[in-house]
């Protein structure tokens, strides 16, 4: 099955997914708002700032003209930072109004919108009228661009309330190293994807402080309990959180040096100021705004999230990391299963 597909966002994940879809036999155009990046992708077939040393398919075409990128496409894949998702969706609708296209909308970004606390599928639903789209599908799971680029084995899930659309996206992405499952719990998949970044910050901080495997396992386990608690309160299915987009994504993000969130936490644990961590990363650290969104959501819904609260205090109130950990450990004892 071959389709004409636009990938919006040419960072590490967006460009590697675009390359995968191209190698799967699709007509893929990747859009970036950076002309120099587009020129590099088209002329050198590289994207050195994001995926150093990787050679992209010469069949993958990059555009900085959104209208040209969207011309005649059946599927649009958003892989842009959370903070610009609404803006890019709005720009896309202006093009679709002209062309009459009605594509399946997919996103592979992970986060919650600042201020509104909305999931990204909700943002897309609000910005893209039904007359301009088919279904909305979320592609998520334990996946690093660097490992997909090497064709390492990767498993993700395609979540949608429209299972026909989810199955179509499943077929487009599947190959010998990239396996896709389907899921109808879009809330759980998106909440797991967004909230695990918070726990990854904590896991990185534990490593930076020199804590061992026991501490990291404890943080991840109790972190998953928090993620599940908030997700279920918002309408997710509990079992989703022991799937690929829950525990799977948490494991890979909270243990890998490829994870920006883990690396940011590691640097915080080693004493680097937050502003310097952000400035030196050079890419979006989604766990930072997600921490604020989750903190506020938990307060609104009266959900107990002590790890998230502690990380929020470190990021937004300047609390010392060691002090935050000590206060977590000094809390009153309680049952594990509630």
PDB file of N, CA and C in Angstrom, residues 206-281:
ATOM      1  N   UNK A 206      18.209  11.265  39.439  1.00  0.00           N
ATOM      2  CA  UNK A 206      18.715  10.207  40.313  1.00  0.00           C
ATOM      3  C   UNK A 206      20.090   9.736  39.839  1.00  0.00           C
ATOM      4  N   UNK A 207      20.232   9.550  38.533  1.00  0.00           N
ATOM      5  CA  UNK A 207      21.513   9.107  37.990  1.00  0.00           C
ATOM      6  C   UNK A 207      22.586  10.169  38.223  1.00  0.00           C
ATOM      7  N   UNK A 208      22.235  11.425  37.980  1.00  0.00           N
ATOM      8  CA  UNK A 208      23.188  12.511  38.176  1.00  0.00           C
ATOM      9  C   UNK A 208      23.655  12.628  39.615  1.00  0.00           C
ATOM     10  N   UNK A 209      22.776  12.267  40.545  1.00  0.00           N
ATOM     11  CA  UNK A 209      23.115  12.307  41.972  1.00  0.00           C
ATOM     12  C   UNK A 209      23.841  11.055  42.442  1.00  0.00           C
ATOM     13  N   UNK A 210      23.910  10.039  41.579  1.00  0.00           N
ATOM     14  CA  UNK A 210      24.646   8.829  41.931  1.00  0.00           C
ATOM     15  C   UNK A 210      23.821   7.738  42.571  1.00  0.00           C
ATOM     16  N   UNK A 211      22.493   7.845  42.554  1.00  0.00           N
ATOM     17  CA  UNK A 211      21.658   6.789  43.112  1.00  0.00           C
ATOM     18  C   UNK A 211      21.724   5.538  42.227  1.00  0.00           C
ATOM     19  N   UNK A 212      21.480   4.373  42.829  1.00  0.00           N
ATOM     20  CA  UNK A 212      21.623   3.108  42.119  1.00  0.00           C
ATOM     21  C   UNK A 212      20.333   2.582  41.524  1.00  0.00           C
ATOM     22  N   UNK A 213      20.386   1.316  41.129  1.00  0.00           N
ATOM     23  CA  UNK A 213      19.271   0.691  40.421  1.00  0.00           C
ATOM     24  C   UNK A 213      18.010   0.588  41.274  1.00  0.00           C
ATOM     25  N   UNK A 214      18.169   0.332  42.571  1.00  0.00           N
ATOM     26  CA  UNK A 214      16.994   0.226  43.446  1.00  0.00           C
ATOM     27  C   UNK A 214      16.178   1.510  43.407  1.00  0.00           C
ATOM     28  N   UNK A 215      16.868   2.629  43.542  1.00  0.00           N
ATOM     29  CA  UNK A 215      16.200   3.930  43.573  1.00  0.00           C
ATOM     30  C   UNK A 215      15.501   4.217  42.247  1.00  0.00           C
ATOM     31  N   UNK A 216      16.193   3.911  41.142  1.00  0.00           N
ATOM     32  CA  UNK A 216      15.609   4.190  39.817  1.00  0.00           C
ATOM     33  C   UNK A 216      14.382   3.317  39.562  1.00  0.00           C
ATOM     34  N   UNK A 217      14.459   2.040  39.986  1.00  0.00           N
ATOM     35  CA  UNK A 217      13.308   1.149  39.819  1.00  0.00           C
ATOM     36  C   UNK A 217      12.127   1.630  40.650  1.00  0.00           C
ATOM     37  N   UNK A 218      12.404   2.090  41.857  1.00  0.00           N
ATOM     38  CA  UNK A 218      11.348   2.600  42.728  1.00  0.00           C
ATOM     39  C   UNK A 218      10.688   3.829  42.115  1.00  0.00           C
ATOM     40  N   UNK A 219      11.511   4.735  41.597  1.00  0.00           N
ATOM     41  CA  UNK A 219      10.978   5.957  40.998  1.00  0.00           C
ATOM     42  C   UNK A 219      10.091   5.642  39.793  1.00  0.00           C
ATOM     43  N   UNK A 220      10.550   4.746  38.932  1.00  0.00           N
ATOM     44  CA  UNK A 220       9.785   4.413  37.736  1.00  0.00           C
ATOM     45  C   UNK A 220       8.471   3.717  38.096  1.00  0.00           C
ATOM     46  N   UNK A 221       8.513   2.823  39.088  1.00  0.00           N
ATOM     47  CA  UNK A 221       7.313   2.078  39.474  1.00  0.00           C
ATOM     48  C   UNK A 221       6.269   2.996  40.084  1.00  0.00           C
ATOM     49  N   UNK A 222       6.715   3.814  41.033  1.00  0.00           N
ATOM     50  CA  UNK A 222       5.760   4.734  41.657  1.00  0.00           C
ATOM     51  C   UNK A 222       5.372   5.854  40.689  1.00  0.00           C
ATOM     52  N   UNK A 223       6.250   6.185  39.774  1.00  0.00           N
ATOM     53  CA  UNK A 223       5.913   7.147  38.738  1.00  0.00           C
ATOM     54  C   UNK A 223       4.797   6.629  37.851  1.00  0.00           C
ATOM     55  N   UNK A 224       4.880   5.349  37.500  1.00  0.00           N
ATOM     56  CA  UNK A 224       3.828   4.746  36.682  1.00  0.00           C
ATOM     57  C   UNK A 224       2.489   4.762  37.425  1.00  0.00           C
ATOM     58  N   UNK A 225       2.550   4.564  38.744  1.00  0.00           N
ATOM     59  CA  UNK A 225       1.318   4.617  39.542  1.00  0.00           C
ATOM     60  C   UNK A 225       0.675   6.003  39.434  1.00  0.00           C
ATOM     61  N   UNK A 226       1.501   7.048  39.472  1.00  0.00           N
ATOM     62  CA  UNK A 226       0.974   8.413  39.344  1.00  0.00           C
ATOM     63  C   UNK A 226       0.387   8.669  37.958  1.00  0.00           C
ATOM     64  N   UNK A 227       1.121   8.242  36.940  1.00  0.00           N
ATOM     65  CA  UNK A 227       0.662   8.422  35.562  1.00  0.00           C
ATOM     66  C   UNK A 227      -0.707   7.766  35.376  1.00  0.00           C
ATOM     67  N   UNK A 228      -0.817   6.533  35.862  1.00  0.00           N
ATOM     68  CA  UNK A 228      -2.070   5.783  35.732  1.00  0.00           C
ATOM     69  C   UNK A 228      -3.201   6.470  36.484  1.00  0.00           C
ATOM     70  N   UNK A 229      -2.886   6.942  37.677  1.00  0.00           N
ATOM     71  CA  UNK A 229      -3.911   7.564  38.535  1.00  0.00           C
ATOM     72  C   UNK A 229      -4.541   8.778  37.855  1.00  0.00           C
ATOM     73  N   UNK A 230      -3.691   9.638  37.300  1.00  0.00           N
ATOM     74  CA  UNK A 230      -4.217  10.824  36.629  1.00  0.00           C
ATOM     75  C   UNK A 230      -4.904  10.454  35.318  1.00  0.00           C
ATOM     76  N   UNK A 231      -4.286   9.546  34.558  1.00  0.00           N
ATOM     77  CA  UNK A 231      -4.864   9.146  33.278  1.00  0.00           C
ATOM     78  C   UNK A 231      -6.251   8.550  33.428  1.00  0.00           C
ATOM     79  N   UNK A 232      -6.418   7.655  34.394  1.00  0.00           N
ATOM     80  CA  UNK A 232      -7.717   7.011  34.618  1.00  0.00           C
ATOM     81  C   UNK A 232      -8.755   8.043  35.059  1.00  0.00           C
ATOM     82  N   UNK A 233      -8.337   8.997  35.874  1.00  0.00           N
ATOM     83  CA  UNK A 233      -9.259  10.049  36.315  1.00  0.00           C
ATOM     84  C   UNK A 233      -9.769  10.876  35.134  1.00  0.00           C
ATOM     85  N   UNK A 234      -8.965  10.930  34.072  1.00  0.00           N
ATOM     86  CA  UNK A 234      -9.347  11.709  32.895  1.00  0.00           C
ATOM     87  C   UNK A 234     -10.036  10.865  31.827  1.00  0.00           C
ATOM     88  N   UNK A 235     -10.259   9.572  32.132  1.00  0.00           N
ATOM     89  CA  UNK A 235     -11.023   8.734  31.219  1.00  0.00           C
ATOM     90  C   UNK A 235     -10.254   7.643  30.515  1.00  0.00           C
ATOM     91  N   UNK A 236      -8.982   7.450  30.852  1.00  0.00           N
ATOM     92  CA  UNK A 236      -8.179   6.403  30.217  1.00  0.00           C
ATOM     93  C   UNK A 236      -8.504   5.028  30.804  1.00  0.00           C
ATOM     94  N   UNK A 237      -8.163   3.997  30.031  1.00  0.00           N
ATOM     95  CA  UNK A 237      -8.317   2.627  30.508  1.00  0.00           C
ATOM     96  C   UNK A 237      -7.071   2.215  31.291  1.00  0.00           C
ATOM     97  N   UNK A 238      -7.233   1.623  32.481  1.00  0.00           N
ATOM     98  CA  UNK A 238      -6.061   1.268  33.293  1.00  0.00           C
ATOM     99  C   UNK A 238      -5.045   0.381  32.567  1.00  0.00           C
ATOM    100  N   UNK A 239      -5.520  -0.574  31.767  1.00  0.00           N
ATOM    101  CA  UNK A 239      -4.598  -1.512  31.116  1.00  0.00           C
ATOM    102  C   UNK A 239      -3.676  -0.840  30.098  1.00  0.00           C
ATOM    103  N   UNK A 240      -4.084   0.310  29.587  1.00  0.00           N
ATOM    104  CA  UNK A 240      -3.227   1.012  28.622  1.00  0.00           C
ATOM    105  C   UNK A 240      -1.867   1.339  29.233  1.00  0.00           C
ATOM    106  N   UNK A 241      -1.841   1.580  30.533  1.00  0.00           N
ATOM    107  CA  UNK A 241      -0.605   2.017  31.174  1.00  0.00           C
ATOM    108  C   UNK A 241       0.387   0.881  31.425  1.00  0.00           C
ATOM    109  N   UNK A 242      -0.032  -0.356  31.186  1.00  0.00           N
ATOM    110  CA  UNK A 242       0.949  -1.446  31.227  1.00  0.00           C
ATOM    111  C   UNK A 242       1.287  -1.909  29.802  1.00  0.00           C
ATOM    112  N   UNK A 243       0.918  -1.076  28.824  1.00  0.00           N
ATOM    113  CA  UNK A 243       1.202  -1.366  27.427  1.00  0.00           C
ATOM    114  C   UNK A 243       2.385  -0.563  26.909  1.00  0.00           C
ATOM    115  N   UNK A 244       2.506  -0.527  25.579  1.00  0.00           N
ATOM    116  CA  UNK A 244       3.647   0.124  24.940  1.00  0.00           C
ATOM    117  C   UNK A 244       3.728   1.610  25.247  1.00  0.00           C
ATOM    118  N   UNK A 245       2.587   2.296  25.233  1.00  0.00           N
ATOM    119  CA  UNK A 245       2.600   3.739  25.449  1.00  0.00           C
ATOM    120  C   UNK A 245       2.647   4.103  26.931  1.00  0.00           C
ATOM    121  N   UNK A 246       2.567   3.101  27.806  1.00  0.00           N
ATOM    122  CA  UNK A 246       2.655   3.333  29.237  1.00  0.00           C
ATOM    123  C   UNK A 246       4.001   2.898  29.764  1.00  0.00           C
ATOM    124  N   UNK A 247       4.047   1.683  30.319  1.00  0.00           N
ATOM    125  CA  UNK A 247       5.293   1.199  30.910  1.00  0.00           C
ATOM    126  C   UNK A 247       6.404   1.086  29.868  1.00  0.00           C
ATOM    127  N   UNK A 248       6.060   0.732  28.625  1.00  0.00           N
ATOM    128  CA  UNK A 248       7.085   0.611  27.588  1.00  0.00           C
ATOM    129  C   UNK A 248       7.793   1.918  27.336  1.00  0.00           C
ATOM    130  N   UNK A 249       7.028   2.979  27.125  1.00  0.00           N
ATOM    131  CA  UNK A 249       7.612   4.291  26.856  1.00  0.00           C
ATOM    132  C   UNK A 249       8.321   4.835  28.091  1.00  0.00           C
ATOM    133  N   UNK A 250       7.783   4.539  29.266  1.00  0.00           N
ATOM    134  CA  UNK A 250       8.425   4.980  30.507  1.00  0.00           C
ATOM    135  C   UNK A 250       9.813   4.355  30.653  1.00  0.00           C
ATOM    136  N   UNK A 251       9.913   3.058  30.405  1.00  0.00           N
ATOM    137  CA  UNK A 251      11.205   2.374  30.544  1.00  0.00           C
ATOM    138  C   UNK A 251      12.248   2.995  29.632  1.00  0.00           C
ATOM    139  N   UNK A 252      11.891   3.149  28.356  1.00  0.00           N
ATOM    140  CA  UNK A 252      12.897   3.625  27.407  1.00  0.00           C
ATOM    141  C   UNK A 252      13.283   5.084  27.673  1.00  0.00           C
ATOM    142  N   UNK A 253      12.325   5.901  28.085  1.00  0.00           N
ATOM    143  CA  UNK A 253      12.613   7.323  28.285  1.00  0.00           C
ATOM    144  C   UNK A 253      13.352   7.576  29.592  1.00  0.00           C
ATOM    145  N   UNK A 254      13.097   6.739  30.584  1.00  0.00           N
ATOM    146  CA  UNK A 254      13.705   6.946  31.899  1.00  0.00           C
ATOM    147  C   UNK A 254      15.023   6.202  32.075  1.00  0.00           C
ATOM    148  N   UNK A 255      15.485   5.509  31.043  1.00  0.00           N
ATOM    149  CA  UNK A 255      16.737   4.756  31.188  1.00  0.00           C
ATOM    150  C   UNK A 255      17.755   5.033  30.090  1.00  0.00           C
ATOM    151  N   UNK A 256      17.386   5.788  29.066  1.00  0.00           N
ATOM    152  CA  UNK A 256      18.248   5.897  27.890  1.00  0.00           C
ATOM    153  C   UNK A 256      18.926   7.254  27.772  1.00  0.00           C
ATOM    154  N   UNK A 257      20.196   7.225  27.371  1.00  0.00           N
ATOM    155  CA  UNK A 257      20.930   8.470  27.122  1.00  0.00           C
ATOM    156  C   UNK A 257      20.401   9.183  25.882  1.00  0.00           C
ATOM    157  N   UNK A 258      19.617   8.488  25.049  1.00  0.00           N
ATOM    158  CA  UNK A 258      19.008   9.143  23.891  1.00  0.00           C
ATOM    159  C   UNK A 258      17.893  10.103  24.301  1.00  0.00           C
ATOM    160  N   UNK A 259      17.356   9.917  25.510  1.00  0.00           N
ATOM    161  CA  UNK A 259      16.218  10.710  25.974  1.00  0.00           C
ATOM    162  C   UNK A 259      16.667  12.103  26.408  1.00  0.00           C
ATOM    163  N   UNK A 260      16.106  13.130  25.778  1.00  0.00           N
ATOM    164  CA  UNK A 260      16.427  14.500  26.182  1.00  0.00           C
ATOM    165  C   UNK A 260      16.001  14.752  27.626  1.00  0.00           C
ATOM    166  N   UNK A 261      14.855  14.184  28.007  1.00  0.00           N
ATOM    167  CA  UNK A 261      14.357  14.389  29.365  1.00  0.00           C
ATOM    168  C   UNK A 261      15.284  13.750  30.390  1.00  0.00           C
ATOM    169  N   UNK A 262      15.756  12.534  30.102  1.00  0.00           N
ATOM    170  CA  UNK A 262      16.708  11.879  31.000  1.00  0.00           C
ATOM    171  C   UNK A 262      17.991  12.690  31.092  1.00  0.00           C
ATOM    172  N   UNK A 263      18.488  13.168  29.940  1.00  0.00           N
ATOM    173  CA  UNK A 263      19.742  13.932  29.932  1.00  0.00           C
ATOM    174  C   UNK A 263      19.585  15.244  30.704  1.00  0.00           C
ATOM    175  N   UNK A 264      18.420  15.881  30.542  1.00  0.00           N
ATOM    176  CA  UNK A 264      18.167  17.126  31.271  1.00  0.00           C
ATOM    177  C   UNK A 264      18.140  16.865  32.776  1.00  0.00           C
ATOM    178  N   UNK A 265      17.460  15.800  33.190  1.00  0.00           N
ATOM    179  CA  UNK A 265      17.426  15.455  34.608  1.00  0.00           C
ATOM    180  C   UNK A 265      18.802  15.117  35.144  1.00  0.00           C
ATOM    181  N   UNK A 266      19.582  14.396  34.361  1.00  0.00           N
ATOM    182  CA  UNK A 266      20.945  14.029  34.753  1.00  0.00           C
ATOM    183  C   UNK A 266      21.785  15.277  35.018  1.00  0.00           C
ATOM    184  N   UNK A 267      21.653  16.270  34.140  1.00  0.00           N
ATOM    185  CA  UNK A 267      22.417  17.509  34.311  1.00  0.00           C
ATOM    186  C   UNK A 267      21.928  18.297  35.524  1.00  0.00           C
ATOM    187  N   UNK A 268      20.624  18.288  35.772  1.00  0.00           N
ATOM    188  CA  UNK A 268      20.099  18.932  36.977  1.00  0.00           C
ATOM    189  C   UNK A 268      20.638  18.248  38.227  1.00  0.00           C
ATOM    190  N   UNK A 269      20.675  16.913  38.198  1.00  0.00           N
ATOM    191  CA  UNK A 269      21.201  16.165  39.332  1.00  0.00           C
ATOM    192  C   UNK A 269      22.664  16.454  39.604  1.00  0.00           C
ATOM    193  N   UNK A 270      23.405  16.782  38.548  1.00  0.00           N
ATOM    194  CA  UNK A 270      24.820  17.103  38.689  1.00  0.00           C
ATOM    195  C   UNK A 270      25.052  18.560  39.080  1.00  0.00           C
ATOM    196  N   UNK A 271      23.954  19.304  39.224  1.00  0.00           N
ATOM    197  CA  UNK A 271      24.072  20.672  39.722  1.00  0.00           C
ATOM    198  C   UNK A 271      23.998  21.764  38.674  1.00  0.00           C
ATOM    199  N   UNK A 272      23.738  21.418  37.414  1.00  0.00           N
ATOM    200  CA  UNK A 272      23.646  22.445  36.377  1.00  0.00           C
ATOM    201  C   UNK A 272      22.350  23.240  36.545  1.00  0.00           C
ATOM    202  N   UNK A 273      22.388  24.564  36.479  1.00  0.00           N
ATOM    203  CA  UNK A 273      21.159  25.366  36.589  1.00  0.00           C
ATOM    204  C   UNK A 273      20.193  25.041  35.446  1.00  0.00           C
ATOM    205  N   UNK A 274      18.901  25.146  35.734  1.00  0.00           N
ATOM    206  CA  UNK A 274      17.884  24.781  34.759  1.00  0.00           C
ATOM    207  C   UNK A 274      18.028  25.568  33.454  1.00  0.00           C
ATOM    208  N   UNK A 275      18.273  26.874  33.535  1.00  0.00           N
ATOM    209  CA  UNK A 275      18.394  27.686  32.315  1.00  0.00           C
ATOM    210  C   UNK A 275      19.537  27.177  31.438  1.00  0.00           C
ATOM    211  N   UNK A 276      20.633  26.805  32.068  1.00  0.00           N
ATOM    212  CA  UNK A 276      21.779  26.297  31.308  1.00  0.00           C
ATOM    213  C   UNK A 276      21.451  24.946  30.675  1.00  0.00           C
ATOM    214  N   UNK A 277      20.712  24.109  31.391  1.00  0.00           N
ATOM    215  CA  UNK A 277      20.279  22.819  30.837  1.00  0.00           C
ATOM    216  C   UNK A 277      19.468  23.039  29.571  1.00  0.00           C
ATOM    217  N   UNK A 278      18.514  23.954  29.640  1.00  0.00           N
ATOM    218  CA  UNK A 278      17.649  24.243  28.490  1.00  0.00           C
ATOM    219  C   UNK A 278      18.448  24.823  27.333  1.00  0.00           C
ATOM    220  N   UNK A 279      19.337  25.759  27.647  1.00  0.00           N
ATOM    221  CA  UNK A 279      20.119  26.440  26.600  1.00  0.00           C
ATOM    222  C   UNK A 279      21.068  25.499  25.879  1.00  0.00           C
ATOM    223  N   UNK A 280      21.653  24.548  26.606  1.00  0.00           N
ATOM    224  CA  UNK A 280      22.646  23.663  25.995  1.00  0.00           C
ATOM    225  C   UNK A 280      22.022  22.460  25.285  1.00  0.00           C
ATOM    226  N   UNK A 281      20.764  22.153  25.576  1.00  0.00           N
ATOM    227  CA  UNK A 281      20.148  20.978  24.966  1.00  0.00           C
ATOM    228  C   UNK A 281      19.957  21.172  23.460  1.00  0.00           C
TER     229      UNK A 281
END
